[in-house]
Tab-separated table of C-alpha atoms in Angstrom:
chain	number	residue	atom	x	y	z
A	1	UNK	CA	0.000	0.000	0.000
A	2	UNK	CA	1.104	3.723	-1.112
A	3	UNK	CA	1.169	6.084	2.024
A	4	UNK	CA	0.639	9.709	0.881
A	5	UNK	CA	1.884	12.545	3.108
A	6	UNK	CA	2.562	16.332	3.044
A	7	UNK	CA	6.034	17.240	2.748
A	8	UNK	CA	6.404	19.908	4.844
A	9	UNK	CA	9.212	22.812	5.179
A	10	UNK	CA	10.635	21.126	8.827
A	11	UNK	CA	10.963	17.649	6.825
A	12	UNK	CA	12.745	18.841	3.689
A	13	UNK	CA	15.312	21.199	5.827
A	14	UNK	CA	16.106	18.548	8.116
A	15	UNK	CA	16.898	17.055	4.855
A	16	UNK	CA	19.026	19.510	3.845
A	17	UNK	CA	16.179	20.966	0.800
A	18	UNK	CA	16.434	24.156	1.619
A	19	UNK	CA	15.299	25.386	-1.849
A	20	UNK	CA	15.700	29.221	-3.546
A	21	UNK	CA	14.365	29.253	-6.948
A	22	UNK	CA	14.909	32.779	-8.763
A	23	UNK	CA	11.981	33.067	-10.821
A	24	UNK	CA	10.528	36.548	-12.544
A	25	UNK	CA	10.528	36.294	-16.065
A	26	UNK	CA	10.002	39.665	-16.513
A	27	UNK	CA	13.750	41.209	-14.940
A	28	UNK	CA	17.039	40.408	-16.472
A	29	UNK	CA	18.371	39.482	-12.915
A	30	UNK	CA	17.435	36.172	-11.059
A	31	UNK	CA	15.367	36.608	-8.613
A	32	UNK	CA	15.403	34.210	-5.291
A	33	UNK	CA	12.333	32.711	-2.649
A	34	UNK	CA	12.687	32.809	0.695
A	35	UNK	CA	11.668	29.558	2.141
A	36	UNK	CA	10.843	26.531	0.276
A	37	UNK	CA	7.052	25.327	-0.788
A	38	UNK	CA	7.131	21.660	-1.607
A	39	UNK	CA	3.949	21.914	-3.442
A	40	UNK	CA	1.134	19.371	-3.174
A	41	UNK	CA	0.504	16.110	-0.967
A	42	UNK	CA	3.256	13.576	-2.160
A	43	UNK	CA	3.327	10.134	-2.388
A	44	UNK	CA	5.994	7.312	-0.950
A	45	UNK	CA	6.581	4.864	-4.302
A	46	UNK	CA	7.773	1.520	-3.915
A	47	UNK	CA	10.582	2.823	-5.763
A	48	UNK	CA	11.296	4.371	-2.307
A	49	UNK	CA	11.133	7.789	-3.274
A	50	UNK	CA	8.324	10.252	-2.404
A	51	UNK	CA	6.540	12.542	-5.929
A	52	UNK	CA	3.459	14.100	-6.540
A	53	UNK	CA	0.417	12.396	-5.466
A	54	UNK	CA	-0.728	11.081	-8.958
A	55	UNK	CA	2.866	10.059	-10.105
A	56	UNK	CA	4.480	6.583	-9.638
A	57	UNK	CA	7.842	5.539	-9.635
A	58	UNK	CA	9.578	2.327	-10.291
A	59	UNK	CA	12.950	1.161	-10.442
A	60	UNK	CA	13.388	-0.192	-13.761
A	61	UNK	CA	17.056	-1.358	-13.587
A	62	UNK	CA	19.928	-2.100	-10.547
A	63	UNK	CA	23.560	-2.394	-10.070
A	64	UNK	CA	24.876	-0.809	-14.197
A	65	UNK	CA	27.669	0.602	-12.445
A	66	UNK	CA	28.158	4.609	-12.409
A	67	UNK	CA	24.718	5.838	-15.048
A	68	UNK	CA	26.028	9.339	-15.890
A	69	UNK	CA	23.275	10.586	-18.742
A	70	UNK	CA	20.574	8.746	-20.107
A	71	UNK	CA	18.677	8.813	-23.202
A	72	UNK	CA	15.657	7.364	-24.718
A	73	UNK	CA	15.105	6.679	-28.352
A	74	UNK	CA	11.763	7.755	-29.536
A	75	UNK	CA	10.993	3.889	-30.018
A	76	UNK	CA	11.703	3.318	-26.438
A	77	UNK	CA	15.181	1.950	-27.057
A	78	UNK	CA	17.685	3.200	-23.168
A	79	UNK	CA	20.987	4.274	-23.650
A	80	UNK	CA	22.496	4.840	-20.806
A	81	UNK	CA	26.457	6.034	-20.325
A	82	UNK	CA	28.723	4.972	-17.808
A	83	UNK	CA	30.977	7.149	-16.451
A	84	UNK	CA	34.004	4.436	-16.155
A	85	UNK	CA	33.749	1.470	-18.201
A	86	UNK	CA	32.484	-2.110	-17.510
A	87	UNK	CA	34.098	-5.003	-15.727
A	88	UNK	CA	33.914	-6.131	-20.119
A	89	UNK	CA	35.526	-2.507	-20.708
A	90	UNK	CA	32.511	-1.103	-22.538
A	91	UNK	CA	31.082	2.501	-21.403
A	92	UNK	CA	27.663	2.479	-23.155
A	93	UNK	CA	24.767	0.226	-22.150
A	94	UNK	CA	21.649	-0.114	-24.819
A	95	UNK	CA	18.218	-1.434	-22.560
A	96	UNK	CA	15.391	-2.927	-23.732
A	97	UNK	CA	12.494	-2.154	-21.324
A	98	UNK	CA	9.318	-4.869	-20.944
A	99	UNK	CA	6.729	-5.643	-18.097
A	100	UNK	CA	8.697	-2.811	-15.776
A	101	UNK	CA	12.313	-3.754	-16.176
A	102	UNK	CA	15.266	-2.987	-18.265
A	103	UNK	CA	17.562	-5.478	-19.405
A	104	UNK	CA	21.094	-4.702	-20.724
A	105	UNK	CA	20.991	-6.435	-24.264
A	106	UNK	CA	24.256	-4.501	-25.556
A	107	UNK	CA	27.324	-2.709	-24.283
A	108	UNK	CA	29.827	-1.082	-26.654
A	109	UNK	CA	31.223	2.047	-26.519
A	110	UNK	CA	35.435	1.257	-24.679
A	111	UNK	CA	35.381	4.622	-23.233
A	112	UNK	CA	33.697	6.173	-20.161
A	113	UNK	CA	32.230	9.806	-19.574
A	114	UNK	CA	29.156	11.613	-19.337
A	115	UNK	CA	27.470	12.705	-22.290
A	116	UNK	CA	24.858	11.025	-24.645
A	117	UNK	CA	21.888	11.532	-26.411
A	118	UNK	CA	19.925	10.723	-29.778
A	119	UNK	CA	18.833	13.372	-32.774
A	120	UNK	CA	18.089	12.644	-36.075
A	121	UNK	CA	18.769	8.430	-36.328
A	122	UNK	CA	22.466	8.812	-34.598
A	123	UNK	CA	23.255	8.179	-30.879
A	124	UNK	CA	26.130	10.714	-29.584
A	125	UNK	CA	28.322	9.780	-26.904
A	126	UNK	CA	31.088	11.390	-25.135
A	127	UNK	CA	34.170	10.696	-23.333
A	128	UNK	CA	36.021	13.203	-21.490
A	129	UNK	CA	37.860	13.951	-24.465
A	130	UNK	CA	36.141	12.838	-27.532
A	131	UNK	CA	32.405	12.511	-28.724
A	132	UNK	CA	31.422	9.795	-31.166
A	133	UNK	CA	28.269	8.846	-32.992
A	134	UNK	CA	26.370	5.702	-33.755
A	135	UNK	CA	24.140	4.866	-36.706
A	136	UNK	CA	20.582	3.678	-35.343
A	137	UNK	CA	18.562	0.847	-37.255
A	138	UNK	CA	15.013	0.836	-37.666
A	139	UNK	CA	14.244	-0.516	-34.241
A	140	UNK	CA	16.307	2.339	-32.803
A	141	UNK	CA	19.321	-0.190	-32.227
A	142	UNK	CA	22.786	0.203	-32.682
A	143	UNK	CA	23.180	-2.462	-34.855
A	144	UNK	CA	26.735	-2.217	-35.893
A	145	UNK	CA	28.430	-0.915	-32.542
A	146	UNK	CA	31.996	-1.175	-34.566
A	147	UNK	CA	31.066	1.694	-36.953
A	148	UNK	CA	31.392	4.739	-35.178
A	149	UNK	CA	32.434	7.962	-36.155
A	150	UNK	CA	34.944	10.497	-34.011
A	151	UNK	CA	32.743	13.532	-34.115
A	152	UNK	CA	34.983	15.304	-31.909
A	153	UNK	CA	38.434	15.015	-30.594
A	154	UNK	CA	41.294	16.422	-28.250
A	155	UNK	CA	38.937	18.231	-26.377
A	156	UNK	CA	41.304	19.393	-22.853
A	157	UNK	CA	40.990	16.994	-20.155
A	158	UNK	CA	42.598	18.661	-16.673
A	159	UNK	CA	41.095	15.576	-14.221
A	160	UNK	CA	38.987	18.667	-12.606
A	161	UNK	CA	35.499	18.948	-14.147
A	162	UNK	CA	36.273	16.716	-17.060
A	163	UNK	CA	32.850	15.531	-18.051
A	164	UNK	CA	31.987	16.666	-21.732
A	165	UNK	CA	28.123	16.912	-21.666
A	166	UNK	CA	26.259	16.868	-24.720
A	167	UNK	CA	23.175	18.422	-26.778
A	168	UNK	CA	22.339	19.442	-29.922
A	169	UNK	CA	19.740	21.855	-31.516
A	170	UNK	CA	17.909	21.500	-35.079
A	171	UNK	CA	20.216	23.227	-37.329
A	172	UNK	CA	22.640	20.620	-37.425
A	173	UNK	CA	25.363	22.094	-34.658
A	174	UNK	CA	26.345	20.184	-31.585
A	175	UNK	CA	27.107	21.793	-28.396
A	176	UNK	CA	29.543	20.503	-25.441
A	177	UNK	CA	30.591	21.455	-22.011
A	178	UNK	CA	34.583	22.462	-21.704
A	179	UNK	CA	34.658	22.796	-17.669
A	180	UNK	CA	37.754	24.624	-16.336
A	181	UNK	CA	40.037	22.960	-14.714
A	182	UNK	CA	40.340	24.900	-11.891
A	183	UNK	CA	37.853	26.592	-8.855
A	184	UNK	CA	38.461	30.072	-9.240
A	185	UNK	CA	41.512	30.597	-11.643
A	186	UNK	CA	43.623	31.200	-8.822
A	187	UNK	CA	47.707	31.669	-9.498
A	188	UNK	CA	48.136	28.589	-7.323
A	189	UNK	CA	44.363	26.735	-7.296
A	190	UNK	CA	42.297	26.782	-3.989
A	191	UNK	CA	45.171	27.873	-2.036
A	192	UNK	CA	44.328	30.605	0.845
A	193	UNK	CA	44.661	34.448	-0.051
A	194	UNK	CA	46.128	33.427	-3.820
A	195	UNK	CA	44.578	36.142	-6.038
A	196	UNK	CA	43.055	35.366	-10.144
A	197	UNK	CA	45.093	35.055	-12.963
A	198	UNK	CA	45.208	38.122	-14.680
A	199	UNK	CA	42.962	37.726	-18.088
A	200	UNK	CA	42.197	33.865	-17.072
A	201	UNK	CA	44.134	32.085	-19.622
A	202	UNK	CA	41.678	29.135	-18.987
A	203	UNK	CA	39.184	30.235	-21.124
A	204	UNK	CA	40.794	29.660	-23.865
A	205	UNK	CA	40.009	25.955	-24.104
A	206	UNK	CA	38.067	25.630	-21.177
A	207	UNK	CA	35.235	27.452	-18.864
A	208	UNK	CA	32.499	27.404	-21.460
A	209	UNK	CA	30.682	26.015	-23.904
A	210	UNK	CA	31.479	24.918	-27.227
A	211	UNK	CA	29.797	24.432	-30.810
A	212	UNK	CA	30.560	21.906	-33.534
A	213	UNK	CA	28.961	20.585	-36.267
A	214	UNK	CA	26.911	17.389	-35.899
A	215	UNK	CA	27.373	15.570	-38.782
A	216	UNK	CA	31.361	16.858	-39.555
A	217	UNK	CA	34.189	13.468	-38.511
A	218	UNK	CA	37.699	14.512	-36.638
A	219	UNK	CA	36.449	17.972	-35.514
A	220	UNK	CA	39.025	19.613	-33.172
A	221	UNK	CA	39.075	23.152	-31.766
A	222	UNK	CA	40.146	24.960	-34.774
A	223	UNK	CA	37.065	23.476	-36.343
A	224	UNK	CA	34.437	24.482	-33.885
A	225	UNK	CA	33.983	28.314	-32.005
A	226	UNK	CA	33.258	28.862	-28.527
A	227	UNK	CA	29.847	29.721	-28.298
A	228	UNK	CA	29.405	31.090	-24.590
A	229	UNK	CA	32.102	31.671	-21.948
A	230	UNK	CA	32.834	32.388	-18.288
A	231	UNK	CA	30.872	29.417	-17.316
A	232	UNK	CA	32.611	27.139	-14.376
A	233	UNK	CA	31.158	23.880	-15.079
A	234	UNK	CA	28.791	22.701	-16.628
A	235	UNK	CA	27.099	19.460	-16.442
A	236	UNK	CA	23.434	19.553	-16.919
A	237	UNK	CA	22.016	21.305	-20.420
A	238	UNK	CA	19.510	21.562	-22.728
A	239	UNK	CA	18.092	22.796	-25.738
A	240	UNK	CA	14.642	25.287	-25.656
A	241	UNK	CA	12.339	24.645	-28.216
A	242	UNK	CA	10.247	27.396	-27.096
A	243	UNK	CA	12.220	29.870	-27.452
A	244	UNK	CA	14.938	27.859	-29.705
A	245	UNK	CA	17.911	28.419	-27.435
A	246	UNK	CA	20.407	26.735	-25.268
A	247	UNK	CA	19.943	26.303	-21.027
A	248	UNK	CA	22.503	25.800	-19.414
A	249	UNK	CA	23.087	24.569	-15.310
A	250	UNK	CA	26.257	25.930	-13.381
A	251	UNK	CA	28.359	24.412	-10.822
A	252	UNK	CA	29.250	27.481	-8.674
A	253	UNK	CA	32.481	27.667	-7.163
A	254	UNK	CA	34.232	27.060	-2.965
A	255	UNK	CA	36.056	27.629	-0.660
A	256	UNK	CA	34.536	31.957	-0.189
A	257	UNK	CA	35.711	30.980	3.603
A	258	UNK	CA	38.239	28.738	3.186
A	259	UNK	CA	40.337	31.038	0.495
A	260	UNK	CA	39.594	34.239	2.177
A	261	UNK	CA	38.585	33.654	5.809
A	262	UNK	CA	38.517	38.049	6.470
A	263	UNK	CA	35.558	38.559	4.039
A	264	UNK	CA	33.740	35.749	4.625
A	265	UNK	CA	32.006	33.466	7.467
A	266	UNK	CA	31.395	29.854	7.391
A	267	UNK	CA	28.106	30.407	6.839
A	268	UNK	CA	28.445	32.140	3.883
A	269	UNK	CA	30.753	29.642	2.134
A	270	UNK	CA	28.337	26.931	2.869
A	271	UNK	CA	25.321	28.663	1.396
A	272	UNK	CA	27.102	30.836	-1.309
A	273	UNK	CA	27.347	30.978	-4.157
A	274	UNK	CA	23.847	30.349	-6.292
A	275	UNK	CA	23.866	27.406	-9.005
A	276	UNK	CA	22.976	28.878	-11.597
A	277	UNK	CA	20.997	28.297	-15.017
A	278	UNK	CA	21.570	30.635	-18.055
A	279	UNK	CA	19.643	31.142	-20.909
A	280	UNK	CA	22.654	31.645	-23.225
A	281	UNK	CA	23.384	32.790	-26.840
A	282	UNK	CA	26.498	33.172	-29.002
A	283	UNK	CA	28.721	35.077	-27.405
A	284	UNK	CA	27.549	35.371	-24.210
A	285	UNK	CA	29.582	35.598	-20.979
A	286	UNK	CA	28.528	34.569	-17.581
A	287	UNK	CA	31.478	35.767	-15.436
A	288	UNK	CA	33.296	33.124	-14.464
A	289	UNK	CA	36.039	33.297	-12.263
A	290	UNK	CA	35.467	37.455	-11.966
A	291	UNK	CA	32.319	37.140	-10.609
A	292	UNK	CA	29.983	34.777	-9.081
A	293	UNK	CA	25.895	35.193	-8.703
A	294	UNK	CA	24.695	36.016	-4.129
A	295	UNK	CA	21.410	34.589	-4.532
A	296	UNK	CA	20.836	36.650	-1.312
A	297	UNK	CA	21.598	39.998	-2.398
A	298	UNK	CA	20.368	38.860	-5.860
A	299	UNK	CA	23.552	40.439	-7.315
A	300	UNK	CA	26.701	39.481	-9.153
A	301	UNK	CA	29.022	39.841	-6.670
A	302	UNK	CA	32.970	40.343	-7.511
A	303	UNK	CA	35.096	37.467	-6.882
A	304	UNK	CA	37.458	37.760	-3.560
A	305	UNK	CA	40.365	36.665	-6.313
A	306	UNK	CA	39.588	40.235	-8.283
A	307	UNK	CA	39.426	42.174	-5.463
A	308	UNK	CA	35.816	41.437	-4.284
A	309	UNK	CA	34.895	42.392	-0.669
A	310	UNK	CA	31.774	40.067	-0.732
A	311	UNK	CA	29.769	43.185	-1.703
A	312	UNK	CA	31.329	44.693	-4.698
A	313	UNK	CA	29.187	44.245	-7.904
A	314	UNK	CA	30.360	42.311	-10.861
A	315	UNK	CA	30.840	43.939	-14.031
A	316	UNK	CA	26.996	44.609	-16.046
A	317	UNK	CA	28.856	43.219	-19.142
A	318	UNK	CA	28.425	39.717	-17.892
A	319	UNK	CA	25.204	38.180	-18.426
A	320	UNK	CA	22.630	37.169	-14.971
A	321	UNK	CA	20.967	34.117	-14.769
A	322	UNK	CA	17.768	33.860	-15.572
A	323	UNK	CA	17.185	31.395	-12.130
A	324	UNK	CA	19.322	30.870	-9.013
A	325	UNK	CA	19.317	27.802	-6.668
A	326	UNK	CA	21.626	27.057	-2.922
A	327	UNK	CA	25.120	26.903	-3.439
A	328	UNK	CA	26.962	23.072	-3.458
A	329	UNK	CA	23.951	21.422	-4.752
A	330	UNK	CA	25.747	20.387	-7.921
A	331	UNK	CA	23.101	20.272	-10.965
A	332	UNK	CA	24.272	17.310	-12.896
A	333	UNK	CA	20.827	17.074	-15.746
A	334	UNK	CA	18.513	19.945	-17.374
A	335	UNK	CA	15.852	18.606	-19.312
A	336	UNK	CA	12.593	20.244	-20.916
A	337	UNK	CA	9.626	18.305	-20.888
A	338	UNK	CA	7.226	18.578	-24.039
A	339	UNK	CA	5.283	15.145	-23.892
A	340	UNK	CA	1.907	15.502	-22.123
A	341	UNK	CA	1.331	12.372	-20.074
A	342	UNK	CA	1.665	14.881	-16.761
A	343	UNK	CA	-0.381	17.258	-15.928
A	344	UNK	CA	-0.669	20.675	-18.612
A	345	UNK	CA	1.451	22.645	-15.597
A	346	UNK	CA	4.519	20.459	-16.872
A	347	UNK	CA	4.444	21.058	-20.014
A	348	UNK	CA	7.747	23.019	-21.348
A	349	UNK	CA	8.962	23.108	-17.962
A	350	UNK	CA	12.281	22.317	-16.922
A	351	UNK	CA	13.467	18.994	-14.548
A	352	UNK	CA	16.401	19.540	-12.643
A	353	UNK	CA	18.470	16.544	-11.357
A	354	UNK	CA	20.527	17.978	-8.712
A	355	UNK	CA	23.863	15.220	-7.411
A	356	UNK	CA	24.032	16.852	-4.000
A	357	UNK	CA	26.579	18.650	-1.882
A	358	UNK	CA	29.383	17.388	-0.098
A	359	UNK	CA	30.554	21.135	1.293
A	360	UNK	CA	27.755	22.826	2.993
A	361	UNK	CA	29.088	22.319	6.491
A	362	UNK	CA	28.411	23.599	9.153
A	363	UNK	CA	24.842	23.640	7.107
A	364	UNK	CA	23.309	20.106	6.892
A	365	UNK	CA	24.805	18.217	3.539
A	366	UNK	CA	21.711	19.163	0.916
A	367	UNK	CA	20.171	17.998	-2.663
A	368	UNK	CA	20.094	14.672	-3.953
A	369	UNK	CA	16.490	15.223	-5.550
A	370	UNK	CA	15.027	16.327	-8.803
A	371	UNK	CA	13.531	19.613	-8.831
A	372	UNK	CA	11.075	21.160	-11.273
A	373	UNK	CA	10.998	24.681	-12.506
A	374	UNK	CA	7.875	25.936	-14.782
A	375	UNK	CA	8.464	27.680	-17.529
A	376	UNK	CA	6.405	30.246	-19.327
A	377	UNK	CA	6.881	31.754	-22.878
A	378	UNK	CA	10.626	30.198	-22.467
A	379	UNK	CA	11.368	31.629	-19.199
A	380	UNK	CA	11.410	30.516	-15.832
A	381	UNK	CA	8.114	31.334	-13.830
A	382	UNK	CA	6.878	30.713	-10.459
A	383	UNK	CA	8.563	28.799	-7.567
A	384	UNK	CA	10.550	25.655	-8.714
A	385	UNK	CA	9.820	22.328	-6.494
A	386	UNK	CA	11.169	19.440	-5.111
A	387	UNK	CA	9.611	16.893	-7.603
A	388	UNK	CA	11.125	13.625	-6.419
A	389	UNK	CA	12.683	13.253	-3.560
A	390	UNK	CA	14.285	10.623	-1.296
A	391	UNK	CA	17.215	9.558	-3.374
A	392	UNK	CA	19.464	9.690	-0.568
A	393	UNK	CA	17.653	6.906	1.683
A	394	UNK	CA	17.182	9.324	4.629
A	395	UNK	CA	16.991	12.296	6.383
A	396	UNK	CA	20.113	11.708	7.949
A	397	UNK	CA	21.423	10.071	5.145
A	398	UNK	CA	21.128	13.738	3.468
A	399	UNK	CA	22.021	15.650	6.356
A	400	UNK	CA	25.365	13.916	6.583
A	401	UNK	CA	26.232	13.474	2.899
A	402	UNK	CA	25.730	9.549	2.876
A	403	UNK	CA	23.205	9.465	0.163
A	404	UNK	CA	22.793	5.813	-0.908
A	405	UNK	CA	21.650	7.069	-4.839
A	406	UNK	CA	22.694	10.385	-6.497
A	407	UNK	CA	20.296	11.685	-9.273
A	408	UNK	CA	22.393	12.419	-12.570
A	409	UNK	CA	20.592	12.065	-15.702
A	410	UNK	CA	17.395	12.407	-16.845
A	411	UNK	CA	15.923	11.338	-20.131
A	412	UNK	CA	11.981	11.414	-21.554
A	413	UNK	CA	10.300	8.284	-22.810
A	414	UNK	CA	8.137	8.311	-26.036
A	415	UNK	CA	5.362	7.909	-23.572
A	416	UNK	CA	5.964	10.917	-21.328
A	417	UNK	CA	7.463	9.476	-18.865
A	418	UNK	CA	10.259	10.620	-17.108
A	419	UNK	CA	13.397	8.317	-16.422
A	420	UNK	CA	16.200	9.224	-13.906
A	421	UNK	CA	19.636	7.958	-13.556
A	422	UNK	CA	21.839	7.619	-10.553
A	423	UNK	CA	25.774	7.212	-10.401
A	424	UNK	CA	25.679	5.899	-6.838
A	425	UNK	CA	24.171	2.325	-7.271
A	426	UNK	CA	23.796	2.161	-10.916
A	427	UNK	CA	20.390	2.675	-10.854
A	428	UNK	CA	17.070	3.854	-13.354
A	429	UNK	CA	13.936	5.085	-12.274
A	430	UNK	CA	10.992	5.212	-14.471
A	431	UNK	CA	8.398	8.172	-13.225
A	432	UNK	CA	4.582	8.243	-14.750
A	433	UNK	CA	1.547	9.778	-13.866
A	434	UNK	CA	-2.041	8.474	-14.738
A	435	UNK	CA	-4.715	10.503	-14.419
């Protein structure tokens, strides 16, 4: 039997939910909620995660090992990417999904990473390095898993926000996260009181996003542009069909105590600064490392490395997000739904998978959950919401950073339903709603 019950404010900031969701579509700047409303009653699944009463969740698949991104073929063909490779050495798994599980029927793919999705007949992968696409049969398959093309290659890999995320919009480019390798472009890298790099030279390869053609072999960076900068890391993203543009989910930076213990408390370093999503277009620049977004003072605020005080406003030629979550929550997915099997509210809004902090302390640990955010006219509007919840097996679980499953990827089914990876366990959930 399904218990329902209200999650209240106490229960989700014992858990470490506290939520700020910047939300008025009509101002440039990002602005933030006080206190968190967890919307409607909720329901416990037997997937052992609580969503809206209405919605079920099951666990569709166990123990695949570290499920970075996930995608769904529009035939109902799972792809899901590992971010090491298999006990066999292969990093992509293809699932078939009947009567309520998913069983591996291929692996291919010797490579791990992050990235991977479908458009147009081809599945795109990525390594940490490289991206690669597959030719899909009729049934959505990858039928010959030894033909592959190298899309992309030599992309910089530092071992410090590595993963190459992936997405690509309708006019044949392809776009992919370059994260820098670094926290703040120090001159030696989180190390107390050391000040930026003048003109950080890491944005020349790194600290943004990239564009490339989709269907162009042995691409390199000469061959694509860098399409936004200033952006830290990047790991969740998506492409707007509403207002035909690329999203975009930041991974703001540490240590604000730790690196310059005069201008700031612990507090402050455990709840600053915002994650951030962007609504971004070509040549755009977020800010990153000069400035970083106070979802309290709903400002960009100059970075301590540039000589910031914690108060000093960033520069108006970088661009504000257009929404603004708790610091350390680490948003690892952005996906737009556009199927209807939920309810109208859904529709075009945005899903959020957030990994969860390790570095709010002495805050309680937060995240772990999937959030939604509604959209309106391609915007953000109205208070986002926890939208599944649980993930990390407890209260204390979350409070402490022990989460037993770690949302990463999200995907949508050819039905409208909504799957969710984890890296923790190697798990998929599959969340409906009937009527």
């Amino acid at each position: 039997m399904k218990k329902t019950f209200k999650l209240t404010l106490p229960a989700l900031a014992v858990a470490g939910a506290l939520f700020l969701n910047a939300c008025n579509s009509d101002s440039k700047k990002a602005t933030t909620t006080d206190t968190l409303t967890a919307g409607s009653d909720t329901t416990q699944t037997e997937a052992g995660i609580a969503v809206p009463e209405g919605f079920t969740a099951t666990i569709i698949a166990k123990d695949l090992g570290g499920t970075r991104h996930i995608t769904v073929s529009p035939k109902g063909i799972i792809y899901v990417k590992l971010g090491k490779p298999n006990k066999d050495g292969k990093g992509i798994l293809m699932l078939v999904e009947k009567d309520g599980k998913a069983e591996v029927k291929a692996a291919f793919g010797g490579y791990g990473g992050t990235g991977i999705t479908i458009k147009n007949g081809y599945l795109y992968a990525s390594s940490n390095t490289e991206i690669f696409r597959y030719k899909l049969n009729d049934a959505d398959e990858v039928a010959d898993t030894a033909k592959v093309e190298k899309i992309v290659t030599g992309l910089l890999d530092r071992h410090q926000h590595e993963s190459k995320s992936i997405v690509l919009d309708d006019a044949g480019n392809l776009y992919t996260n370059i994260g820098a390798y670094s926290n703040s472009c120090q001159i030696k890298d989180r190390e107390k009181g050391s000040l930026g790099k003048k003109d950080c030279p890491i944005l020349d390869s790194a600290g943004g996003i990239w564009q490339f053609k989709a269907d162009k072999p042995n691409q390199t960076y000469k061959d694509g542009q860098r399409y936004a900068t200033g952006l830290r890391n990047v790991v969740g993203l998506d492409w707007n069909k509403q207002d035909n543009q690329l999203f975009v989910m930041q991974h703001g930076r540490d240590g604000l105590h730790d690196l310059f213990p005069d201008l700031y408390t612990v507090q402050q370093q455990a709840e600053l600064p915002a994650e951030t999503m962007y609504a971004l277009k070509k040549g755009d620049n977020a800010g990153w490392p000069y400035i970083y977004y106070d979802q309290q003072q709903h400002k960009k605020i100059v970075a301590p490395e540039y000589g910031g005080d914690s108060k000093k406003e960033g520069d108006a030629k970088f661009i504000d997000p257009v929404a603004a979550y708790p610091g350390h929550l680490a948003p690892n997915a952005l996906l737009f739904y556009t199927a209807s099997q939920f309810p109208a509210e859904y529709k075009d809004g945005a899903f959020i998978a957030f990994h969860g902090s390790w570095n709010r302390a002495p805050e309680p640990q937060a995240g772990y959950y999937v959030v939604f955010q509604p959209f309106k006219d391609g915007k953000p509007n109205g208070e986002g919401k926890v939208f599944a919840d649980g993930f990390s097996g407890s209260p204390e679980n979350t409070a402490k950073g022990a989460a037993t499953h770690r949302p990463c990827g999200l995907a949508q089914g050819p039905d409208g339903s909504l799957y969710v990876s984890e890296d923790s366990k190697g798990y998929i959930y599959k969340i409906s709603y009937k009527k």
